[in-house]
Coordinates of N, CA and C in Angstrom, one line a residue:
Chain A
Q321 N 37.8 88.4 174.1 CA 36.5 88.1 173.5 C 36.3 89.0 172.2
K322 N 35.9 88.4 171.2 CA 35.7 89.1 169.9 C 34.4 90.0 170.0
E323 N 34.5 91.1 169.3 CA 33.3 92.0 169.3 C 32.1 91.4 168.7
V324 N 32.3 90.5 167.7 CA 31.2 89.8 167.0 C 31.4 88.3 167.0
E325 N 30.4 87.6 167.5 CA 30.5 86.2 167.6 C 29.5 85.5 166.7
Q326 N 30.0 84.5 166.0 CA 29.2 83.8 165.0 C 29.5 82.4 165.0
D327 N 28.5 81.5 165.2 CA 28.7 80.1 165.2 C 29.2 79.6 163.8
P328 N 30.4 79.1 163.8 CA 31.0 78.7 162.5 C 30.4 77.5 161.8
G329 N 29.5 76.8 162.5 CA 28.9 75.6 161.9 C 29.9 74.5 161.9
P330 N 29.9 73.7 160.9 CA 29.1 73.8 159.6 C 27.7 73.4 159.9
L331 N 26.8 74.0 159.0 CA 25.4 73.7 159.0 C 25.0 73.0 157.7
S332 N 24.3 71.9 157.9 CA 23.9 71.1 156.7 C 22.4 70.9 156.8
V333 N 21.7 71.3 155.7 CA 20.2 71.2 155.7 C 19.8 70.6 154.4
P334 N 18.6 70.0 154.3 CA 18.0 69.6 153.1 C 17.4 70.7 152.3
E335 N 17.4 70.5 151.0 CA 16.8 71.5 150.1 C 15.4 71.8 150.5
G336 N 15.0 73.1 150.5 CA 13.7 73.5 150.9 C 13.5 73.9 152.4
A337 N 14.6 73.6 153.2 CA 14.5 73.9 154.6 C 14.6 75.4 154.9
I338 N 14.2 75.8 156.1 CA 14.4 77.2 156.5 C 15.7 77.2 157.3
V339 N 16.5 78.1 157.0 CA 17.8 78.2 157.6 C 17.8 79.5 158.5
S340 N 18.4 79.3 159.7 CA 18.5 80.4 160.6 C 20.0 80.6 161.0
L341 N 20.5 81.8 160.7 CA 21.9 82.1 161.0 C 21.9 83.3 162.0
N342 N 22.9 83.3 162.9 CA 22.8 84.3 164.0 C 24.2 84.8 164.3
C343 N 24.2 86.0 164.8 CA 25.4 86.7 165.4 C 25.0 87.4 166.7
T344 N 26.0 87.4 167.6 CA 25.8 88.3 168.8 C 27.0 89.3 168.7
Y345 N 26.8 90.4 169.4 CA 27.9 91.4 169.4 C 27.9 92.1 170.8
S346 N 29.1 92.7 171.0 CA 29.2 93.3 172.4 C 29.3 94.9 172.3
N347 N 29.6 95.4 171.1 CA 29.8 96.8 171.0 C 28.4 97.5 170.8
S348 N 27.9 98.3 171.8 CA 26.6 98.9 171.7 C 26.6 100.0 170.7
A349 N 27.8 100.4 170.2 CA 27.8 101.5 169.2 C 27.4 101.1 167.8
F350 N 27.4 99.8 167.6 CA 27.1 99.3 166.2 C 25.6 99.7 165.9
Q351 N 25.5 100.2 164.7 CA 24.1 100.7 164.3 C 23.7 100.1 162.9
Y352 N 24.7 99.7 162.2 CA 24.5 99.2 160.8 C 24.9 97.7 160.7
F353 N 24.0 96.9 160.2 CA 24.2 95.5 160.2 C 24.0 94.9 158.8
M354 N 24.9 94.1 158.5 CA 24.9 93.5 157.1 C 25.1 92.0 157.1
W355 N 24.7 91.4 156.1 CA 25.0 89.9 155.9 C 25.6 89.8 154.5
Y356 N 26.7 89.2 154.5 CA 27.4 88.9 153.2 C 27.4 87.4 153.0
R357 N 27.4 87.0 151.7 CA 27.6 85.6 151.3 C 28.9 85.5 150.6
Q358 N 29.7 84.5 150.9 CA 31.0 84.2 150.3 C 31.1 82.8 149.8
Y359 N 31.2 82.7 148.5 CA 31.5 81.4 147.9 C 33.0 81.1 148.0
S360 N 33.4 79.9 147.9 CA 34.8 79.4 148.1 C 35.7 80.2 147.2
R361 N 36.7 80.8 147.7 CA 37.8 81.5 147.0 C 37.2 82.7 146.2
K362 N 36.2 83.3 146.7 CA 35.6 84.5 146.1 C 35.5 85.6 147.2
G363 N 35.3 86.8 146.8 CA 35.1 87.9 147.7 C 33.7 87.9 148.3
P364 N 33.4 88.5 149.4 CA 32.1 88.5 150.0 C 31.1 89.4 149.1
E365 N 29.9 88.9 149.1 CA 28.8 89.6 148.3 C 27.7 90.0 149.2
L366 N 27.4 91.3 149.2 CA 26.4 91.8 150.1 C 25.0 91.2 149.8
L367 N 24.4 90.7 150.9 CA 23.0 90.2 150.7 C 22.0 91.1 151.3
M368 N 22.2 91.5 152.6 CA 21.2 92.3 153.3 C 21.9 93.4 154.1
Y369 N 21.2 94.5 154.2 CA 21.7 95.7 155.0 C 20.6 96.3 155.8
T370 N 20.8 96.4 157.1 CA 19.8 96.9 158.0 C 20.3 98.0 158.9
Y371 N 19.6 99.0 159.1 CA 20.0 100.1 160.0 C 19.2 100.0 161.3
S372 N 19.8 99.9 162.4 CA 19.2 99.8 163.8 C 18.4 98.6 163.9
S373 N 17.4 98.6 164.8 CA 16.6 97.4 165.0 C 15.5 97.3 164.0
G374 N 15.0 96.0 163.9 CA 13.9 95.8 163.0 C 14.1 94.7 162.1
N375 N 13.2 94.5 161.2 CA 13.2 93.4 160.2 C 13.3 94.0 158.8
K376 N 13.9 93.2 157.9 CA 14.0 93.6 156.5 C 13.9 92.3 155.7
E377 N 13.1 92.3 154.7 CA 12.8 91.1 153.8 C 13.2 91.4 152.4
D378 N 13.9 90.4 151.8 CA 14.2 90.6 150.3 C 14.1 89.2 149.7
G379 N 13.0 88.9 149.1 CA 12.8 87.6 148.5 C 12.8 86.5 149.5
R380 N 13.7 85.5 149.4 CA 13.7 84.4 150.4 C 14.5 84.8 151.6
F381 N 15.1 85.9 151.7 CA 15.9 86.3 152.8 C 15.2 87.3 153.7
T382 N 15.3 87.1 155.0 CA 14.9 88.1 156.0 C 15.9 88.3 157.1
A383 N 16.2 89.6 157.3 CA 17.2 90.0 158.3 C 16.5 90.6 159.5
Q384 N 16.9 90.2 160.7 CA 16.3 90.7 161.9 C 17.4 91.3 162.8
V385 N 17.2 92.4 163.4 CA 18.1 93.0 164.3 C 17.4 93.3 165.6
D386 N 18.0 92.9 166.7 CA 17.5 93.2 168.1 C 18.6 93.8 168.8
K387 N 18.6 95.2 168.8 CA 19.7 95.9 169.5 C 19.7 95.7 171.0
S388 N 18.5 95.6 171.5 CA 18.4 95.4 173.0 C 19.1 94.2 173.5
S389 N 19.1 93.1 172.6 CA 19.8 91.9 173.0 C 21.1 91.7 172.3
K390 N 21.5 92.7 171.5 CA 22.7 92.6 170.7 C 22.8 91.3 169.9
Y391 N 21.8 91.1 169.1 CA 21.6 89.8 168.4 C 21.0 90.1 167.0
I392 N 21.6 89.5 166.0 CA 21.0 89.7 164.7 C 20.9 88.3 164.0
S393 N 19.9 88.2 163.1 CA 19.6 86.9 162.5 C 19.4 87.1 161.0
L394 N 19.7 86.0 160.3 CA 19.3 86.0 158.8 C 18.6 84.7 158.6
F395 N 17.4 84.8 158.0 CA 16.6 83.6 157.7 C 16.6 83.4 156.2
I396 N 16.7 82.2 155.8 CA 16.7 81.8 154.4 C 15.5 80.8 154.3
R397 N 14.5 81.2 153.5 CA 13.4 80.3 153.3 C 13.6 79.5 152.0
D398 N 13.0 78.3 151.9 CA 13.1 77.5 150.7 C 14.5 77.4 150.2
S399 N 15.4 77.0 151.1 CA 16.8 77.0 150.8 C 17.1 76.1 149.5
Q400 N 18.1 76.5 148.8 CA 18.5 75.9 147.5 C 20.0 75.4 147.6
P401 N 20.3 74.4 146.8 CA 21.8 74.0 146.8 C 22.7 75.2 146.5
S402 N 22.2 76.2 145.7 CA 23.0 77.3 145.3 C 23.2 78.3 146.5
D403 N 22.5 78.1 147.6 CA 22.7 78.9 148.8 C 23.9 78.4 149.6
S404 N 24.5 77.3 149.2 CA 25.6 76.7 149.9 C 26.8 77.6 149.8
A405 N 27.3 78.2 150.9 CA 28.3 79.2 150.9 C 28.6 79.5 152.4
T406 N 29.6 80.4 152.6 CA 29.8 80.9 153.9 C 29.1 82.2 154.1
Y407 N 28.3 82.3 155.2 CA 27.6 83.6 155.5 C 28.2 84.3 156.6
L408 N 28.5 85.6 156.3 CA 29.2 86.5 157.2 C 28.3 87.6 157.7
C409 N 28.2 87.8 159.0 CA 27.6 89.0 159.5 C 28.7 90.1 159.6
A410 N 28.3 91.3 159.4 CA 29.2 92.4 159.5 C 28.4 93.6 160.1
M411 N 29.2 94.5 160.9 CA 28.6 95.6 161.6 C 29.5 96.8 161.5
S412 N 28.9 98.0 161.6 CA 29.7 99.2 161.8 C 28.9 100.1 162.7
A413 N 29.7 101.1 163.2 CA 29.2 102.0 164.2 C 28.6 103.2 163.6
G414 N 29.0 103.5 162.3 CA 28.6 104.8 161.7 C 29.4 105.9 162.3
G415 N 29.0 107.1 162.0 CA 29.7 108.3 162.5 C 31.1 108.3 161.9
T416 N 32.1 108.6 162.7 CA 33.5 108.6 162.2 C 34.1 107.3 161.9
S417 N 33.4 106.2 162.4 CA 33.9 104.8 162.2 C 33.2 104.1 161.0
Y418 N 32.4 104.8 160.3 CA 31.6 104.1 159.3 C 32.3 103.5 158.1
G419 N 33.6 103.7 158.1 CA 34.4 103.1 157.0 C 34.8 101.6 157.4
K420 N 34.6 101.3 158.7 CA 35.2 100.1 159.2 C 34.1 99.1 159.5
L421 N 34.2 97.9 158.8 CA 33.3 96.8 159.1 C 33.9 95.8 160.1
T422 N 33.2 95.3 161.0 CA 33.7 94.3 161.9 C 32.8 93.0 161.6
F423 N 33.5 91.9 161.2 CA 32.9 90.7 160.7 C 32.8 89.7 161.8
G424 N 31.8 88.8 161.7 CA 31.8 87.5 162.4 C 32.7 86.5 161.7
Q425 N 32.9 85.4 162.3 CA 33.8 84.3 161.8 C 33.2 83.7 160.5
G426 N 31.9 83.8 160.3 CA 31.3 83.1 159.2 C 30.7 81.8 159.5
T427 N 29.6 81.5 159.0 CA 28.9 80.2 159.1 C 28.9 79.5 157.8
I428 N 29.5 78.3 157.8 CA 29.5 77.5 156.5 C 28.2 76.7 156.4
L429 N 27.4 77.0 155.3 CA 26.1 76.4 155.1 C 26.2 75.5 153.8
T430 N 25.7 74.3 154.0 CA 25.5 73.3 152.9 C 24.1 73.0 152.8
V431 N 23.5 73.2 151.6 CA 22.1 72.7 151.3 C 22.2 71.6 150.3
H432 N 21.8 70.4 150.8 CA 21.9 69.2 149.9 C 20.6 68.9 149.3
P433 N 20.7 68.4 148.0 CA 19.4 68.1 147.2 C 18.6 67.0 147.9
Chain B
D1210 N 32.9 94.3 132.8 CA 32.5 94.1 134.2 C 33.0 95.4 134.9
T1211 N 32.1 96.0 135.7 CA 32.4 97.2 136.4 C 32.6 97.0 137.9
G1212 N 32.8 95.8 138.3 CA 33.0 95.6 139.8 C 34.4 95.9 140.2
V1213 N 34.7 95.6 141.5 CA 36.1 95.8 142.0 C 37.0 94.7 141.5
S1214 N 38.1 95.1 141.0 CA 39.1 94.1 140.5 C 40.4 94.2 141.3
Q1215 N 41.0 93.0 141.5 CA 42.3 92.9 142.2 C 43.3 92.1 141.4
N1216 N 44.5 92.5 141.5 CA 45.6 91.8 140.8 C 46.8 91.8 141.7
P1217 N 47.6 90.7 141.7 CA 47.2 89.4 141.1 C 46.2 88.7 141.9
R1218 N 45.6 87.7 141.4 CA 44.7 86.9 142.1 C 45.4 85.9 143.1
H1219 N 46.6 85.5 142.7 CA 47.4 84.6 143.6 C 48.8 85.1 143.6
K1220 N 49.5 85.0 144.7 CA 50.9 85.4 144.8 C 51.6 84.4 145.8
I1221 N 52.6 83.8 145.3 CA 53.4 82.9 146.1 C 54.8 83.5 146.2
T1222 N 55.3 83.7 147.4 CA 56.6 84.4 147.6 C 57.3 83.7 148.7
K1223 N 58.6 84.0 148.8 CA 59.4 83.4 149.9 C 59.5 84.4 151.0
R1224 N 59.7 83.9 152.2 CA 59.8 84.8 153.4 C 60.9 85.8 153.2
G1225 N 60.6 87.0 153.5 CA 61.6 88.1 153.4 C 61.5 88.9 152.2
Q1226 N 60.7 88.4 151.2 CA 60.5 89.2 149.9 C 59.4 90.2 150.1
N1227 N 59.4 91.3 149.3 CA 58.4 92.3 149.3 C 57.3 91.9 148.2
V1228 N 56.1 92.2 148.5 CA 55.0 92.0 147.5 C 54.1 93.2 147.5
T1229 N 53.5 93.4 146.3 CA 52.6 94.6 146.1 C 51.3 94.1 145.4
F1230 N 50.2 94.5 146.0 CA 48.9 94.1 145.4 C 48.2 95.4 144.9
R1231 N 47.4 95.2 143.9 CA 46.7 96.4 143.3 C 45.2 96.1 143.4
C1232 N 44.4 97.2 143.7 CA 43.0 97.2 143.7 C 42.5 98.3 142.8
D1233 N 41.5 98.0 141.9 CA 40.8 99.0 141.1 C 39.4 99.0 141.6
P1234 N 38.9 100.1 142.2 CA 37.6 100.1 142.7 C 36.5 100.4 141.6
I1235 N 35.3 100.3 142.0 CA 34.2 100.8 141.1 C 34.4 102.2 140.8
S1236 N 34.3 102.6 139.6 CA 34.9 103.9 139.1 C 34.3 105.1 139.9
E1237 N 33.0 105.1 140.2 CA 32.5 106.3 140.9 C 32.6 106.3 142.4
H1238 N 33.2 105.3 142.9 CA 33.3 105.2 144.4 C 34.5 106.0 144.9
N1239 N 34.3 106.7 146.0 CA 35.4 107.6 146.5 C 36.0 106.9 147.8
R1240 N 35.4 105.8 148.3 CA 36.0 105.2 149.4 C 36.6 103.8 149.0
L1241 N 37.7 103.5 149.6 CA 38.4 102.2 149.3 C 38.9 101.6 150.6
Y1242 N 38.7 100.3 150.7 CA 39.1 99.6 152.0 C 40.0 98.4 151.7
W1243 N 40.8 98.1 152.6 CA 41.6 96.8 152.6 C 41.2 96.0 153.8
Y1244 N 41.0 94.7 153.6 CA 40.8 93.8 154.7 C 41.7 92.5 154.5
R1245 N 41.9 91.8 155.5 CA 42.7 90.6 155.4 C 41.8 89.5 156.0
Q1246 N 41.8 88.3 155.3 CA 41.0 87.2 155.8 C 41.9 85.9 155.8
T1247 N 41.9 85.3 157.0 CA 42.7 84.0 157.1 C 41.6 82.9 157.1
L1248 N 42.1 81.7 156.8 CA 41.3 80.6 156.7 C 40.3 80.3 157.8
G1249 N 39.1 80.2 157.6 CA 38.1 80.0 158.6 C 37.7 81.2 159.5
Q1250 N 38.1 82.3 159.1 CA 37.8 83.6 159.8 C 37.1 84.6 158.9
G1251 N 36.5 85.5 159.5 CA 35.9 86.6 158.7 C 37.0 87.7 158.4
P1252 N 36.7 88.5 157.4 CA 37.7 89.6 157.1 C 37.9 90.5 158.2
E1253 N 39.2 90.9 158.3 CA 39.6 91.9 159.4 C 40.0 93.2 158.7
F1254 N 39.5 94.3 159.2 CA 39.8 95.6 158.6 C 41.3 96.0 158.8
L1255 N 41.8 96.5 157.7 CA 43.2 97.0 157.7 C 43.3 98.5 157.6
T1256 N 42.7 99.1 156.6 CA 42.8 100.5 156.4 C 41.7 100.9 155.4
Y1257 N 41.4 102.3 155.4 CA 40.6 102.8 154.3 C 40.9 104.2 153.9
F1258 N 40.6 104.5 152.7 CA 40.8 105.8 152.0 C 39.5 106.4 151.6
Q1259 N 39.5 107.7 151.8 CA 38.5 108.5 151.2 C 39.2 109.4 150.2
N1260 N 38.9 109.2 148.9 CA 39.7 109.8 147.8 C 41.1 109.4 148.0
E1261 N 42.1 110.3 148.1 CA 43.5 109.9 148.2 C 43.9 109.9 149.7
A1262 N 43.1 110.3 150.6 CA 43.5 110.4 152.0 C 43.2 109.1 152.8
Q1263 N 44.2 108.6 153.5 CA 44.1 107.4 154.3 C 43.6 107.9 155.6
L1264 N 42.3 107.5 155.9 CA 41.6 108.0 157.1 C 41.7 107.2 158.4
E1265 N 41.9 105.9 158.2 CA 42.0 105.0 159.4 C 42.9 103.8 159.1
K1266 N 43.6 103.4 160.1 CA 44.5 102.3 160.0 C 44.3 101.4 161.2
S1267 N 44.3 100.1 161.0 CA 44.1 99.2 162.1 C 45.5 98.9 162.7
R1268 N 45.4 98.5 164.0 CA 46.6 98.1 164.7 C 47.3 96.9 164.0
L1269 N 46.5 96.1 163.2 CA 47.0 95.0 162.4 C 48.0 95.4 161.4
L1270 N 47.9 96.7 161.0 CA 48.8 97.2 159.9 C 50.1 97.6 160.5
S1271 N 51.0 96.6 160.5 CA 52.4 96.9 161.1 C 53.1 97.8 160.2
D1272 N 54.3 98.2 160.6 CA 55.1 99.1 159.8 C 55.7 98.4 158.6
R1273 N 55.5 97.1 158.4 CA 55.9 96.4 157.2 C 54.8 96.6 156.1
F1274 N 53.7 97.1 156.5 CA 52.6 97.2 155.5 C 52.4 98.7 155.2
S1275 N 52.2 99.0 153.9 CA 51.9 100.4 153.5 C 50.9 100.3 152.4
A1276 N 50.0 101.3 152.4 CA 48.9 101.3 151.4 C 48.9 102.8 150.9
E1277 N 48.6 102.8 149.6 CA 48.5 104.1 148.9 C 47.4 104.2 148.0
R1278 N 46.9 105.4 147.8 CA 45.9 105.6 146.7 C 46.2 107.0 146.1
P1279 N 47.2 107.0 145.3 CA 47.8 108.2 144.9 C 46.9 109.2 144.2
K1280 N 46.0 108.8 143.4 CA 45.2 109.8 142.7 C 43.7 109.6 143.0
G1281 N 43.4 108.9 144.1 CA 42.1 108.7 144.5 C 41.3 107.7 143.6
S1282 N 42.1 106.9 142.9 CA 41.5 105.9 142.0 C 41.9 104.5 142.5
F1283 N 42.9 103.9 141.8 CA 43.4 102.6 142.3 C 44.2 102.7 143.6
S1284 N 44.4 101.6 144.2 CA 45.2 101.5 145.4 C 46.2 100.4 145.4
T1285 N 47.3 100.6 146.1 CA 48.2 99.5 146.2 C 48.5 99.2 147.7
L1286 N 48.7 97.9 148.0 CA 49.0 97.5 149.3 C 50.4 96.7 149.2
E1287 N 51.4 97.2 149.9 CA 52.7 96.6 149.9 C 53.0 96.0 151.2
I1288 N 53.6 94.8 151.2 CA 54.1 94.2 152.4 C 55.6 94.0 152.2
Q1289 N 56.3 94.5 153.1 CA 57.8 94.4 153.0 C 58.2 93.2 154.0
R1290 N 59.3 92.6 153.6 CA 59.9 91.5 154.4 C 58.8 90.5 154.9
T1291 N 58.1 89.9 153.9 CA 57.0 89.1 154.3 C 57.4 88.0 155.2
E1292 N 56.4 87.6 156.1 CA 56.5 86.5 157.1 C 55.4 85.5 156.8
Q1293 N 55.6 84.3 157.3 CA 54.7 83.2 157.0 C 53.3 83.6 157.6
G1294 N 53.3 84.4 158.6 CA 52.0 84.8 159.2 C 51.2 85.8 158.3
D1295 N 51.9 86.3 157.3 CA 51.2 87.2 156.4 C 50.3 86.4 155.3
S1296 N 50.5 85.1 155.3 CA 49.7 84.3 154.4 C 48.2 84.5 154.7
A1297 N 47.4 84.9 153.7 CA 46.0 85.2 153.9 C 45.5 85.6 152.5
M1298 N 44.1 85.9 152.6 CA 43.5 86.5 151.4 C 43.4 88.0 151.7
Y1299 N 43.8 88.8 150.8 CA 43.8 90.3 151.0 C 42.6 90.8 150.1
L1300 N 41.6 91.4 150.7 CA 40.4 91.8 150.1 C 40.4 93.3 150.0
C1301 N 39.9 93.8 148.9 CA 39.7 95.2 148.7 C 38.2 95.4 148.5
A1302 N 37.7 96.5 149.0 CA 36.3 96.9 148.8 C 36.2 98.4 148.5
S1303 N 35.1 98.7 147.8 CA 34.9 100.2 147.6 C 33.5 100.5 147.8
S1304 N 33.3 101.8 148.1 CA 31.9 102.3 148.3 C 31.8 103.8 147.9
Q1305 N 30.6 104.3 147.9 CA 30.4 105.7 147.6 C 29.9 106.3 148.9
Q1306 N 30.5 107.3 149.4 CA 30.1 107.9 150.7 C 28.7 108.4 150.6
G1307 N 27.9 108.1 151.6 CA 26.5 108.5 151.6 C 26.0 108.7 153.0
W1308 N 24.7 108.8 153.2 CA 24.2 108.9 154.5 C 24.4 107.7 155.3
G1309 N 24.8 107.8 156.6 CA 25.0 106.7 157.4 C 26.2 105.9 157.0
T1310 N 26.1 104.6 157.1 CA 27.3 103.8 156.6 C 27.2 103.6 155.1
D1311 N 28.2 103.2 154.6 CA 28.3 103.0 153.1 C 28.3 101.5 152.8
T1312 N 27.7 101.2 151.7 CA 27.6 99.8 151.2 C 28.9 99.5 150.5
Q1313 N 29.6 98.5 151.1 CA 30.9 98.1 150.5 C 30.8 96.9 149.6
Y1314 N 31.4 97.1 148.4 CA 31.5 96.0 147.4 C 32.9 95.5 147.3
F1315 N 33.0 94.2 147.5 CA 34.3 93.5 147.6 C 34.8 93.0 146.2
G1316 N 36.1 93.0 146.1 CA 36.7 92.4 144.9 C 36.9 90.9 145.2
P1317 N 37.5 90.1 144.3 CA 37.7 88.7 144.5 C 38.9 88.3 145.4
G1318 N 39.7 89.3 145.7 CA 40.8 89.1 146.6 C 42.1 88.6 146.0
T1319 N 43.2 88.8 146.7 CA 44.5 88.3 146.3 C 44.9 87.3 147.4
R1320 N 45.1 86.1 147.0 CA 45.6 85.1 147.9 C 47.1 85.1 148.0
L1321 N 47.6 85.4 149.2 CA 49.1 85.4 149.4 C 49.5 84.2 150.1
T1322 N 50.5 83.5 149.6 CA 51.2 82.4 150.3 C 52.6 82.7 150.5
V1323 N 53.1 82.7 151.7 CA 54.5 83.0 152.0 C 55.1 81.7 152.5
L1324 N 56.2 81.3 151.7 CA 56.8 80.0 152.0 C 58.0 80.1 152.9

């Protein structure tokens, strides 16, 4: 079983919809949680970064972390066709392991006009 | 552009050949990472450097793989005796060590195809 599980989708939504992306994890040592966006044949781009449990909002994006359930989410409001990409969750334990990110499989999102 | 750069962007090679990739991190970043990403999967950690010291290596990094960061600036990743299973996107990321975890910025990747 992988340390981080992410539904690969694909997910297709109409423009303007609210998108919910999720990851679950098994390693209770994870303390730092990130969401990356990756366009086709490009490197991942950092969207959101959260430490421990709680919510964080940045424009149309909201990241939520529930450490008790080992579950993280990314919400995209008013989705746009330009949001079409693969969304990757990533996590790290901090401490001596904080150089290493463990990624989910990625969810492919398509927002159609 | 002051982001992470990687060269070459694409590499096609025959099985058994050696290949070398280069990564140039963001100039003030002291940490550098290599990841490998296969089609439909998320990146998998390979190794990372703090300045010129290689601090962690994944079990994925077999003895055919070697990485260096000789002066704490750019890094090279060499794969010897390539196999078809080495075909993947090789991603480099850099960060500046700070409190807690560090924010990693990724390059565009080098796509390797082994025939």
